[in-house]
Every structure is written in structure tokens, then in C-alpha cells.
Amino acid sequence: MTAALQPLLPAHPAHSAHPAHSAQSAHSALPLLRLRLAPGGGLPQHIDGAWWPHSYDLLAELPRLLAGLPRSWGHISSVTVNGATWATTPGRMLVFNQVVRLRRSTVASAPHTVCLLAPNRGRWDLLVVPPDTPRSAAEPLMAAAVGDDS
């Protein structure tokens, strides 16, 4: 099964009062991507960043995550998540006209990570901060994951 998702275009502020744009205006209120990436360069790292999704619905969360990644990471073709944590997903989905294979793992050593693969570019592992984590706890977790102690 494949799920097809297309990017949502935010409403242009000059047109938001026009009735024809009311559906688009609702989309502009989507939650922001909560992502922190470790600085590039240097030695390889076990965790390349931290992601704090708004839910465990991968079909809703993944397009926003992929759109926020650095272009240098290339096209993410495969995403592996913890099968016990995330809602059931199809085997692949279409995100921004690109097929992304979705895999579920039950590896106990990485229950709070998501693994992103890009052919000929690399692998990136992100710490997943549970969606219901309070901001006061999530922000320090994300900072620690990327080595930002400030």
C-alpha cells in the first residue's frame, strides 16, 4: 500500500482575507517542525540530531520532517522507525513526488530513534523526543542530543 501526500502551500498573507483562500489559510497554522541537527564535520556521531514530532502518526509527521532536512542530505528514500511506538503505516509513501520506503523495526537498542537513508549520500539517525514531552524537558533533551550545552 502506498500513501500519497502532496505539500501544503501556505496562504499568501496579502490574499488570506479572500474567501477562496480560507482552506489554505487553515494550512498555514500547521505546527512548526521541531528539529535540531548536530553540527556537520568532525567525527561520525551516533546521533545526528533530535526530532520532536507532534504525534506518532508518521504519515502526518514525515513530510514536514523531510522538508526541513538540509539539501545536502539528498533524497531520503528509506525511513525506519520503531514499530512498537509509531502508528501502523503502509510500506511506502509518496512525499513531494518522491517514493519513500517505510520500515518498522523492533530493535530494542534504538526504541527512540528514526533512521533516514539516502542513496549514495549516507545514513542519519535522529533521536525522537516523544510528542507528549513537556517543552521544559524536550528542549534540554534536544540540545544534549546535538551536543549543544548552551
GROMACS .gro file of N, CA and C in nm:
model
  450
    1MET      N    1   0.084  -0.118   0.000
    1MET     CA    2   0.000   0.000   0.000
    1MET      C    3   0.089   0.124   0.000
    2THR      N    4   0.052   0.223  -0.076
    2THR     CA    5   0.126   0.348  -0.084
    2THR      C    6   0.035   0.463  -0.047
    3ALA      N    7   0.083   0.551   0.036
    3ALA     CA    8   0.008   0.672   0.070
    3ALA      C    9   0.070   0.786  -0.009
    4ALA      N   10  -0.012   0.869  -0.070
    4ALA     CA   11   0.037   0.982  -0.148
    4ALA      C   12   0.004   1.111  -0.075
    5LEU      N   13   0.107   1.188  -0.046
    5LEU     CA   14   0.090   1.316   0.020
    5LEU      C   15   0.155   1.423  -0.065
    6GLN      N   16   0.092   1.533  -0.081
    6GLN     CA   17   0.147   1.645  -0.154
    6GLN      C   18   0.172   1.759  -0.057
    7PRO      N   19   0.270   1.843  -0.087
    7PRO     CA   20   0.298   1.953   0.004
    7PRO      C   21   0.181   2.050   0.012
    8LEU      N   22   0.161   2.103   0.131
    8LEU     CA   23   0.058   2.204   0.151
    8LEU      C   24   0.121   2.340   0.131
    9LEU      N   25   0.060   2.423   0.052
    9LEU     CA   26   0.113   2.555   0.027
    9LEU      C   27   0.050   2.654   0.122
   10PRO      N   28   0.132   2.731   0.193
   10PRO     CA   29   0.074   2.829   0.285
   10PRO      C   30   0.008   2.941   0.209
   11ALA      N   31  -0.092   3.002   0.270
   11ALA     CA   32  -0.162   3.113   0.208
   11ALA      C   33  -0.071   3.234   0.203
   12HIS      N   34  -0.080   3.309   0.099
   12HIS     CA   35  -0.004   3.434   0.087
   12HIS      C   36  -0.074   3.536   0.175
   13PRO      N   37  -0.003   3.608   0.263
   13PRO     CA   38  -0.067   3.699   0.357
   13PRO      C   39  -0.155   3.803   0.291
   14ALA      N   40  -0.121   3.848   0.173
   14ALA     CA   41  -0.200   3.952   0.107
   14ALA      C   42  -0.334   3.899   0.061
   15HIS      N   43  -0.346   3.767   0.048
   15HIS     CA   44  -0.469   3.709  -0.002
   15HIS      C   45  -0.549   3.636   0.105
   16SER      N   46  -0.503   3.634   0.229
   16SER     CA   47  -0.567   3.550   0.330
   16SER      C   48  -0.710   3.592   0.364
   17ALA      N   49  -0.749   3.713   0.335
   17ALA     CA   50  -0.886   3.756   0.366
   17ALA      C   51  -0.984   3.716   0.258
   18HIS      N   52  -0.936   3.672   0.144
   18HIS     CA   53  -1.022   3.634   0.033
   18HIS      C   54  -1.087   3.500   0.062
   19PRO      N   55  -1.220   3.485   0.046
   19PRO     CA   56  -1.289   3.360   0.081
   19PRO      C   57  -1.233   3.238   0.008
   20ALA      N   58  -1.185   3.253  -0.112
   20ALA     CA   59  -1.133   3.140  -0.188
   20ALA      C   60  -1.006   3.084  -0.125
   21HIS      N   61  -0.941   3.160  -0.039
   21HIS     CA   62  -0.817   3.116   0.022
   21HIS      C   63  -0.835   3.068   0.166
   22SER      N   64  -0.958   3.052   0.211
   22SER     CA   65  -0.980   3.015   0.351
   22SER      C   66  -0.924   2.877   0.383
   23ALA      N   67  -0.932   2.781   0.290
   23ALA     CA   68  -0.877   2.647   0.316
   23ALA      C   69  -0.725   2.655   0.327
   24GLN      N   70  -0.661   2.735   0.244
   24GLN     CA   71  -0.517   2.749   0.252
   24GLN      C   72  -0.476   2.818   0.382
   25SER      N   73  -0.555   2.913   0.427
   25SER     CA   74  -0.522   2.984   0.550
   25SER      C   75  -0.518   2.889   0.668
   26ALA      N   76  -0.606   2.791   0.667
   26ALA     CA   77  -0.608   2.693   0.776
   26ALA      C   78  -0.478   2.613   0.776
   27HIS      N   79  -0.422   2.584   0.657
   27HIS     CA   80  -0.298   2.507   0.650
   27HIS      C   81  -0.178   2.588   0.698
   28SER      N   82  -0.183   2.719   0.691
   28SER     CA   83  -0.068   2.799   0.733
   28SER      C   84  -0.050   2.793   0.884
   29ALA      N   85  -0.149   2.740   0.956
   29ALA     CA   86  -0.138   2.728   1.101
   29ALA      C   87  -0.081   2.593   1.144
   30LEU      N   88  -0.025   2.516   1.050
   30LEU     CA   89   0.034   2.387   1.084
   30LEU      C   90   0.146   2.406   1.185
   31PRO      N   91   0.163   2.310   1.276
   31PRO     CA   92   0.271   2.321   1.374
   31PRO      C   93   0.408   2.326   1.306
   32LEU      N   94   0.499   2.397   1.367
   32LEU     CA   95   0.634   2.409   1.314
   32LEU      C   96   0.711   2.280   1.335
   33LEU      N   97   0.809   2.258   1.250
   33LEU     CA   98   0.899   2.144   1.264
   33LEU      C   99   0.990   2.168   1.384
   34ARG      N  100   0.996   2.070   1.473
   34ARG     CA  101   1.083   2.080   1.590
   34ARG      C  102   1.199   1.984   1.568
   35LEU      N  103   1.309   2.039   1.516
   35LEU     CA  104   1.423   1.960   1.474
   35LEU      C  105   1.551   2.035   1.508
   36ARG      N  106   1.647   1.964   1.564
   36ARG     CA  107   1.781   2.021   1.587
   36ARG      C  108   1.882   1.922   1.533
   37LEU      N  109   1.974   1.971   1.452
   37LEU     CA  110   2.075   1.886   1.391
   37LEU      C  111   2.211   1.913   1.453
   38ALA      N  112   2.290   1.807   1.465
   38ALA     CA  113   2.426   1.821   1.515
   38ALA      C  114   2.509   1.895   1.412
   39PRO      N  115   2.608   1.971   1.456
   39PRO     CA  116   2.694   2.042   1.360
   39PRO      C  117   2.763   1.942   1.267
   40GLY      N  118   2.776   1.976   1.141
   40GLY     CA  119   2.841   1.888   1.043
   40GLY      C  120   2.991   1.888   1.060
   41GLY      N  121   3.055   1.794   0.993
   41GLY     CA  122   3.200   1.785   1.001
   41GLY      C  123   3.245   1.709   1.123
   42GLY      N  124   3.373   1.693   1.134
   42GLY     CA  125   3.427   1.623   1.250
   42GLY      C  126   3.407   1.473   1.241
   43LEU      N  127   3.410   1.410   1.356
   43LEU     CA  128   3.398   1.265   1.364
   43LEU      C  129   3.253   1.220   1.346
   44PRO      N  130   3.233   1.097   1.296
   44PRO     CA  131   3.097   1.044   1.287
   44PRO      C  132   3.032   1.041   1.425
   45GLN      N  133   2.901   1.057   1.427
   45GLN     CA  134   2.827   1.062   1.553
   45GLN      C  135   2.724   0.951   1.557
   46HIS      N  136   2.687   0.911   1.678
   46HIS     CA  137   2.582   0.809   1.691
   46HIS      C  138   2.446   0.870   1.663
   47ILE      N  139   2.427   0.995   1.703
   47ILE     CA  140   2.301   1.064   1.682
   47ILE      C  141   2.330   1.191   1.601
   48ASP      N  142   2.258   1.209   1.492
   48ASP     CA  143   2.282   1.322   1.403
   48ASP      C  144   2.190   1.440   1.430
   49GLY      N  145   2.095   1.421   1.518
   49GLY     CA  146   2.003   1.528   1.550
   49GLY      C  147   1.892   1.478   1.639
   50ALA      N  148   1.800   1.567   1.669
   50ALA     CA  149   1.685   1.533   1.753
   50ALA      C  150   1.560   1.590   1.689
   51TRP      N  151   1.455   1.509   1.688
   51TRP     CA  152   1.326   1.547   1.628
   51TRP      C  153   1.219   1.528   1.734
   52TRP      N  154   1.136   1.629   1.749
   52TRP     CA  155   1.027   1.627   1.846
   52TRP      C  156   0.897   1.638   1.768
   53PRO      N  157   0.844   1.525   1.717
   53PRO     CA  158   0.721   1.530   1.638
   53PRO      C  159   0.600   1.569   1.724
   54HIS      N  160   0.493   1.608   1.660
   54HIS     CA  161   0.371   1.647   1.730
   54HIS      C  162   0.281   1.527   1.758
   55SER      N  163   0.309   1.412   1.692
   55SER     CA  164   0.230   1.290   1.712
   55SER      C  165   0.314   1.171   1.667
   56TYR      N  166   0.261   1.052   1.686
   56TYR     CA  167   0.325   0.931   1.634
   56TYR      C  168   0.258   0.886   1.504
   57ASP      N  169   0.198   0.977   1.432
   57ASP     CA  170   0.137   0.950   1.302
   57ASP      C  171   0.240   0.983   1.195
   58LEU      N  172   0.312   0.882   1.148
   58LEU     CA  173   0.421   0.904   1.053
   58LEU      C  174   0.373   0.966   0.922
   59LEU      N  175   0.254   0.931   0.878
   59LEU     CA  176   0.202   0.988   0.754
   59LEU      C  177   0.183   1.139   0.766
   60ALA      N  178   0.151   1.187   0.883
   60ALA     CA  179   0.134   1.331   0.905
   60ALA      C  180   0.267   1.399   0.933
   61GLU      N  181   0.356   1.335   1.005
   61GLU     CA  182   0.479   1.397   1.051
   61GLU      C  183   0.594   1.392   0.951
   62LEU      N  184   0.605   1.284   0.874
   62LEU     CA  185   0.721   1.265   0.788
   62LEU      C  186   0.738   1.372   0.680
   63PRO      N  187   0.633   1.414   0.611
   63PRO     CA  188   0.654   1.518   0.509
   63PRO      C  189   0.716   1.646   0.565
   64ARG      N  190   0.673   1.687   0.682
   64ARG     CA  191   0.729   1.807   0.744
   64ARG      C  192   0.876   1.786   0.780
   65LEU      N  193   0.909   1.667   0.833
   65LEU     CA  194   1.047   1.638   0.867
   65LEU      C  195   1.136   1.641   0.743
   66LEU      N  196   1.095   1.570   0.639
   66LEU     CA  197   1.178   1.563   0.518
   66LEU      C  198   1.196   1.700   0.453
   67ALA      N  199   1.093   1.783   0.459
   67ALA     CA  200   1.103   1.917   0.402
   67ALA      C  201   1.202   2.004   0.478
   68GLY      N  202   1.225   1.975   0.606
   68GLY     CA  203   1.313   2.056   0.689
   68GLY      C  204   1.458   2.010   0.694
   69LEU      N  205   1.489   1.901   0.626
   69LEU     CA  206   1.626   1.850   0.628
   69LEU      C  207   1.716   1.929   0.534
   70PRO      N  208   1.845   1.930   0.560
   70PRO     CA  209   1.938   2.000   0.470
   70PRO      C  210   1.936   1.938   0.330
   71ARG      N  211   1.946   2.021   0.230
   71ARG     CA  212   1.950   1.971   0.091
   71ARG      C  213   2.069   1.878   0.069
   72SER      N  214   2.177   1.903   0.142
   72SER     CA  215   2.298   1.821   0.124
   72SER      C  216   2.275   1.675   0.161
   73TRP      N  217   2.169   1.646   0.236
   73TRP     CA  218   2.139   1.508   0.269
   73TRP      C  219   2.079   1.433   0.151
   74GLY      N  220   2.036   1.503   0.049
   74GLY     CA  221   1.980   1.438  -0.068
   74GLY      C  222   1.839   1.386  -0.045
   75HIS      N  223   1.793   1.304  -0.140
   75HIS     CA  224   1.659   1.246  -0.131
   75HIS      C  225   1.659   1.129  -0.034
   76ILE      N  226   1.581   1.142   0.070
   76ILE     CA  227   1.567   1.032   0.168
   76ILE      C  228   1.475   0.929   0.105
   77SER      N  229   1.528   0.809   0.082
   77SER     CA  230   1.450   0.705   0.015
   77SER      C  231   1.393   0.601   0.110
   78SER      N  232   1.447   0.597   0.233
   78SER     CA  233   1.402   0.496   0.328
   78SER      C  234   1.404   0.554   0.470
   79VAL      N  235   1.298   0.525   0.544
   79VAL     CA  236   1.286   0.571   0.682
   79VAL      C  237   1.250   0.450   0.768
   80THR      N  238   1.327   0.429   0.874
   80THR     CA  239   1.299   0.319   0.966
   80THR      C  240   1.263   0.377   1.102
   81VAL      N  241   1.149   0.333   1.155
   81VAL     CA  242   1.101   0.378   1.285
   81VAL      C  243   1.077   0.258   1.375
   82ASN      N  244   1.061   0.283   1.503
   82ASN     CA  245   1.030   0.177   1.598
   82ASN      C  246   0.886   0.131   1.577
   83GLY      N  247   0.868   0.005   1.544
   83GLY     CA  248   0.736  -0.048   1.515
   83GLY      C  249   0.642  -0.052   1.633
   84ALA      N  250   0.697  -0.056   1.754
   84ALA     CA  251   0.612  -0.060   1.873
   84ALA      C  252   0.564   0.080   1.912
   85THR      N  253   0.629   0.182   1.863
   85THR     CA  254   0.599   0.319   1.904
   85THR      C  255   0.510   0.393   1.805
   86TRP      N  256   0.541   0.381   1.676
   86TRP     CA  257   0.470   0.458   1.573
   86TRP      C  258   0.344   0.387   1.526
   87ALA      N  259   0.246   0.465   1.485
   87ALA     CA  260   0.120   0.411   1.431
   87ALA      C  261   0.152   0.329   1.306
   88THR      N  262   0.066   0.232   1.277
   88THR     CA  263   0.083   0.149   1.159
   88THR      C  264   0.089   0.235   1.034
   89THR      N  265   0.180   0.200   0.944
   89THR     CA  266   0.199   0.275   0.820
   89THR      C  267   0.203   0.180   0.702
   90PRO      N  268   0.179   0.232   0.581
   90PRO     CA  269   0.196   0.149   0.463
   90PRO      C  270   0.346   0.124   0.441
   91GLY      N  271   0.380   0.040   0.345
   91GLY     CA  272   0.519   0.007   0.318
   91GLY      C  273   0.596   0.119   0.250
   92ARG      N  274   0.526   0.211   0.190
   92ARG     CA  275   0.590   0.325   0.126
   92ARG      C  276   0.489   0.437   0.110
   93MET      N  277   0.540   0.558   0.089
   93MET     CA  278   0.452   0.672   0.068
   93MET      C  279   0.518   0.768  -0.030
   94LEU      N  280   0.437   0.848  -0.093
   94LEU     CA  281   0.485   0.948  -0.187
   94LEU      C  282   0.489   1.081  -0.113
   95VAL      N  283   0.609   1.139  -0.103
   95VAL     CA  284   0.627   1.267  -0.036
   95VAL      C  285   0.696   1.361  -0.134
   96PHE      N  286   0.632   1.470  -0.168
   96PHE     CA  287   0.688   1.567  -0.262
   96PHE      C  288   0.731   1.498  -0.392
   97ASN      N  289   0.645   1.411  -0.443
   97ASN     CA  290   0.667   1.338  -0.568
   97ASN      C  291   0.786   1.244  -0.564
   98GLN      N  292   0.826   1.202  -0.446
   98GLN     CA  293   0.935   1.106  -0.428
   98GLN      C  294   0.883   0.989  -0.344
   99VAL      N  295   0.915   0.867  -0.385
   99VAL     CA  296   0.875   0.749  -0.309
   99VAL      C  297   0.970   0.733  -0.190
  100VAL      N  298   0.913   0.713  -0.073
  100VAL     CA  299   0.991   0.690   0.049
  100VAL      C  300   0.944   0.555   0.105
  101ARG      N  301   1.038   0.464   0.122
  101ARG     CA  302   1.006   0.333   0.178
  101ARG      C  303   1.002   0.346   0.330
  102LEU      N  304   0.897   0.293   0.390
  102LEU     CA  305   0.878   0.300   0.536
  102LEU      C  306   0.902   0.162   0.596
  103ARG      N  307   0.991   0.157   0.691
  103ARG     CA  308   1.024   0.030   0.756
  103ARG      C  309   0.999   0.042   0.905
  104ARG      N  310   0.959  -0.069   0.963
  104ARG     CA  311   0.934  -0.074   1.107
  104ARG      C  312   1.032  -0.173   1.167
  105SER      N  313   1.095  -0.133   1.276
  105SER     CA  314   1.193  -0.216   1.343
  105SER      C  315   1.149  -0.236   1.487
  106THR      N  316   1.191  -0.347   1.545
  106THR     CA  317   1.163  -0.371   1.687
  106THR      C  318   1.292  -0.387   1.764
  107VAL      N  319   1.401  -0.331   1.711
  107VAL     CA  320   1.531  -0.340   1.776
  107VAL      C  321   1.525  -0.266   1.909
  108ALA      N  322   1.553  -0.337   2.015
  108ALA     CA  323   1.544  -0.279   2.149
  108ALA      C  324   1.652  -0.175   2.174
  109SER      N  325   1.762  -0.179   2.098
  109SER     CA  326   1.871  -0.085   2.124
  109SER      C  327   1.842   0.056   2.073
  110ALA      N  328   1.739   0.073   1.993
  110ALA     CA  329   1.710   0.206   1.937
  110ALA      C  330   1.560   0.236   1.935
  111PRO      N  331   1.493   0.229   2.052
  111PRO     CA  332   1.349   0.249   2.052
  111PRO      C  333   1.306   0.394   2.025
  112HIS      N  334   1.393   0.489   2.051
  112HIS     CA  335   1.357   0.630   2.036
  112HIS      C  336   1.439   0.698   1.928
  113THR      N  337   1.458   0.627   1.816
  113THR     CA  338   1.530   0.687   1.704
  113THR      C  339   1.454   0.663   1.575
  114VAL      N  340   1.486   0.745   1.477
  114VAL     CA  341   1.438   0.725   1.341
  114VAL      C  342   1.563   0.726   1.254
  115CYS      N  343   1.570   0.633   1.160
  115CYS     CA  344   1.686   0.620   1.072
  115CYS      C  345   1.646   0.664   0.932
  116LEU      N  346   1.721   0.758   0.876
  116LEU     CA  347   1.695   0.811   0.742
  116LEU      C  348   1.809   0.768   0.650
  117LEU      N  349   1.774   0.713   0.534
  117LEU     CA  350   1.874   0.669   0.437
  117LEU      C  351   1.856   0.742   0.305
  118ALA      N  352   1.969   0.785   0.250
  118ALA     CA  353   1.971   0.850   0.117
  118ALA      C  354   2.076   0.778   0.033
  119PRO      N  355   2.038   0.723  -0.083
  119PRO     CA  356   2.134   0.650  -0.166
  119PRO      C  357   2.255   0.737  -0.201
  120ASN      N  358   2.372   0.679  -0.185
  120ASN     CA  359   2.499   0.744  -0.219
  120ASN      C  360   2.526   0.872  -0.140
  121ARG      N  361   2.450   0.897  -0.036
  121ARG     CA  362   2.470   1.016   0.047
  121ARG      C  363   2.500   0.978   0.191
  122GLY      N  364   2.423   0.885   0.246
  122GLY     CA  365   2.450   0.845   0.382
  122GLY      C  366   2.330   0.803   0.462
  123ARG      N  367   2.357   0.786   0.590
  123ARG     CA  368   2.257   0.745   0.688
  123ARG      C  369   2.261   0.848   0.801
  124TRP      N  370   2.142   0.884   0.850
  124TRP     CA  371   2.132   0.977   0.961
  124TRP      C  372   2.035   0.920   1.062
  125ASP      N  373   2.076   0.922   1.188
  125ASP     CA  374   1.992   0.874   1.297
  125ASP      C  375   1.952   0.992   1.383
  126LEU      N  376   1.822   1.007   1.401
  126LEU     CA  377   1.769   1.116   1.482
  126LEU      C  378   1.706   1.060   1.609
  127LEU      N  379   1.737   1.122   1.721
  127LEU     CA  380   1.668   1.091   1.846
  127LEU      C  381   1.525   1.142   1.833
  128VAL      N  382   1.428   1.062   1.870
  128VAL     CA  383   1.289   1.105   1.868
  128VAL      C  384   1.246   1.135   2.011
  129VAL      N  385   1.214   1.261   2.035
  129VAL     CA  386   1.161   1.302   2.164
  129VAL      C  387   1.011   1.274   2.160
  130PRO      N  388   0.957   1.199   2.255
  130PRO     CA  389   0.814   1.166   2.250
  130PRO      C  390   0.727   1.292   2.238
  131PRO      N  391   0.622   1.285   2.154
  131PRO     CA  392   0.537   1.402   2.129
  131PRO      C  393   0.477   1.464   2.254
  132ASP      N  394   0.446   1.383   2.355
  132ASP     CA  395   0.381   1.437   2.475
  132ASP      C  396   0.480   1.490   2.580
  133THR      N  397   0.607   1.498   2.544
  133THR     CA  398   0.707   1.550   2.637
  133THR      C  399   0.686   1.700   2.656
  134PRO      N  400   0.684   1.748   2.779
  134PRO     CA  401   0.670   1.892   2.801
  134PRO      C  402   0.791   1.968   2.744
  135ARG      N  403   0.765   2.089   2.697
  135ARG     CA  404   0.871   2.172   2.638
  135ARG      C  405   0.990   2.185   2.733
  136SER      N  406   0.964   2.199   2.863
  136SER     CA  407   1.072   2.218   2.961
  136SER      C  408   1.166   2.098   2.966
  137ALA      N  409   1.120   1.980   2.928
  137ALA     CA  410   1.205   1.861   2.924
  137ALA      C  411   1.257   1.834   2.783
  138ALA      N  412   1.176   1.863   2.681
  138ALA     CA  413   1.213   1.832   2.543
  138ALA      C  414   1.330   1.916   2.493
  139GLU      N  415   1.329   2.044   2.523
  139GLU     CA  416   1.434   2.131   2.471
  139GLU      C  417   1.573   2.092   2.524
  140PRO      N  418   1.589   2.065   2.655
  140PRO     CA  419   1.722   2.019   2.701
  140PRO      C  420   1.763   1.884   2.641
  141LEU      N  421   1.667   1.795   2.621
  141LEU     CA  422   1.697   1.666   2.558
  141LEU      C  423   1.750   1.686   2.416
  142MET      N  424   1.684   1.774   2.341
  142MET     CA  425   1.726   1.800   2.204
  142MET      C  426   1.864   1.865   2.200
  143ALA      N  427   1.889   1.958   2.290
  143ALA     CA  428   2.018   2.025   2.295
  143ALA      C  429   2.129   1.925   2.330
  144ALA      N  430   2.103   1.839   2.427
  144ALA     CA  431   2.204   1.739   2.466
  144ALA      C  432   2.232   1.641   2.353
  145ALA      N  433   2.130   1.605   2.278
  145ALA     CA  434   2.147   1.508   2.169
  145ALA      C  435   2.241   1.561   2.060
  146VAL      N  436   2.242   1.692   2.039
  146VAL     CA  437   2.326   1.751   1.934
  146VAL      C  438   2.453   1.813   1.991
  147GLY      N  439   2.477   1.794   2.121
  147GLY     CA  440   2.597   1.846   2.183
  147GLY      C  441   2.598   1.995   2.207
  148ASP      N  442   2.480   2.054   2.218
  148ASP     CA  443   2.469   2.198   2.244
  148ASP      C  444   2.434   2.218   2.391
  149ASP      N  445   2.534   2.248   2.469
  149ASP     CA  446   2.514   2.263   2.613
  149ASP      C  447   2.481   2.404   2.655
  150SER      N  448   2.453   2.493   2.561
  150SER     CA  449   2.426   2.633   2.596
  150SER      C  450   2.288   2.653   2.650
   0.00000   0.00000   0.00000
